[in-house]
Amino acid sequence: MREECWIRKLKKEKCIIIYGAGMVGALVYNRLDANGLGERVVCFAVSERPDKEKYLGKPVWPIDRLKRFQKRALVIVATLPALHGAILKNLEKYSFTRVSAITKALFYELNKNYINRFKECEGNKKRDIDIAFMASDNNRVSGAFLCLVDLTMELKKRGIASIVILPEYGDGEGLLQERGIDYTYIRSEHWCIYEGERRLAKYWRLCGNFRAVREMRRLIRERGIRLVHNNTTYTYVGAIAAQREGVPFVWHVREYIRNQKYSFADKKYAAKWMNRAARIITVSAYMLRWLRYIDQRKIKVLHDGVDTDQFYCKRPILQDSRQVVITLVGTVIAHKRQEELLEAANILKEKMEKGFRIRFVGKEEGHYLEKLKRTIKRYQLQDYVCFLGQKSNVADFFQESDIAVICSKAEAFGRVTVEAQLAGCVVIGADAGATAELVRNGETGLLYQAGNVRELAEQILYVAGHAQEAREIARRGQEYAKRAYSKVRNADEMLRVYEEVWKTHGYRQ
């Protein structure tokens, strides 16, 4: 359905509820408001108790509190498609009969029109820019995006002007606005193919990037950009535009795309463009093993930086004699391997003298979430486990926890690992991927063999039964993370890379 047709139908409605107080819900509200229908939205609805009273100026209510609107309100289901099934069942449970779900095609249409309107209202900006950051996504809880924001703010303190280029609509834009970071949109398609995706269809969509390259070239000229920082493996638009304008670019390899079930549409083409970068930065030594096709002389390993002030918290852990609080932060998706912690919990239920509580914090992928819920039911873990959804205040959850667990065996870096260390948790991580670089077993955290749920359970039991030793491990991990992974250190090292590149290309400092 086209937006124009959708809006025409909605103009007949006097009362609208948007089910979903997140990225899709915000997009729907913004497009309704842009078409003069914002006042007809009475509230945002959510499935459970909301963690905020208002969203975009509208109240947020759990759906079971909105029964008075059953007959007169149209409910727009504004979430990712994977969640539609559960939400529609919930609406049926509470007798809401007038329902409309945002399809994938309509979402893309709203996305495109939102960006077009943004660019119309953007106006002409004349201030010269030193660095253009090509963002990996537009997600305010994405580790890559948060690192980009921190780096941009630190560079600003050092007199380096930056602009962030967003490839798609998302809620990261709000974070950029809050921090006063210059940004714009250049819509583009990434060059990776998802497992099972049709290659020909991907090539067709990539044709749209010719326009994106032209837009980026124009921006480089208009804003006097001196360097393009490609902040992701997934996009190449900034690299091509930079080379054609005679501007250097650096390539930041942040993601292990195979672990995310992606591969390059054309590996040789990808390698060619990555090797044309002035420098290639990787977030861990672990990432080097799949970059064998890249010129090793250009690679620099530079661990990400974290806002230590936000997460650092001096506190004693294991103070509650009745219960140990265990937290796993990350998208609830197969490659994060939350199921391993549930398998370990089944062992803990029988062996642990204290009680325990496991909290999963992160955006939920529908099919995998259902699998985890079946595991919980099979092991009768309902009283031990809860899913809290995506949260913006991750620091608070870590600071309320005794143990943080990282089950993924292919973390490219592991921002949440560092955040948990800074918050004073004992980190227990899989001895694989970059987690093994960030955690020294028995010194700054504990490791277990990836996939060995019995060993994971034993490490948790050790922490619960050896409070003094566990507190010392947590303290050492906290102080190590503060020294090694601060955003200040990261920005200083990154700036040295830029200065080397500028010197090589004849730019004055």
Tab-separated table of C-alpha atoms in Angstrom, residues 189-194 197-210 236 263-270:
chain	number	residue	atom	x	y	z
A	189	GLU	CA	21.469	-0.489	0.384
A	190	HIS	CA	24.216	-2.475	2.103
A	191	TRP	CA	26.250	-4.898	-0.019
A	192	CYS	CA	25.781	-8.067	2.036
A	193	ILE	CA	23.415	-10.946	1.326
A	194	TYR	CA	21.454	-12.628	4.105
A	197	GLU	CA	18.350	-14.237	0.090
A	198	ARG	CA	18.093	-14.194	-3.711
A	199	ARG	CA	21.290	-12.799	-5.215
A	200	LEU	CA	19.627	-11.317	-8.293
A	201	ALA	CA	17.127	-9.349	-6.180
A	202	LYS	CA	20.013	-7.993	-4.121
A	203	TYR	CA	21.887	-6.806	-7.223
A	204	TRP	CA	18.742	-5.028	-8.388
A	205	ARG	CA	18.414	-3.135	-5.096
A	206	LEU	CA	22.107	-2.218	-5.148
A	207	CYS	CA	21.497	-0.248	-8.348
A	208	GLY	CA	19.924	2.449	-6.146
A	209	ASN	CA	23.341	3.132	-4.642
A	210	PHE	CA	24.448	4.972	-7.798
A	236	TYR	CA	30.706	1.043	0.602
A	263	SER	CA	28.151	-12.704	3.243
A	264	PHE	CA	29.384	-10.197	0.677
A	265	ALA	CA	27.390	-10.076	-2.544
A	266	ASP	CA	30.771	-9.993	-4.312
A	267	LYS	CA	33.733	-10.818	-2.079
A	268	LYS	CA	36.392	-9.806	-4.627
A	269	TYR	CA	34.731	-6.446	-5.198
A	270	ALA	CA	34.474	-5.910	-1.426
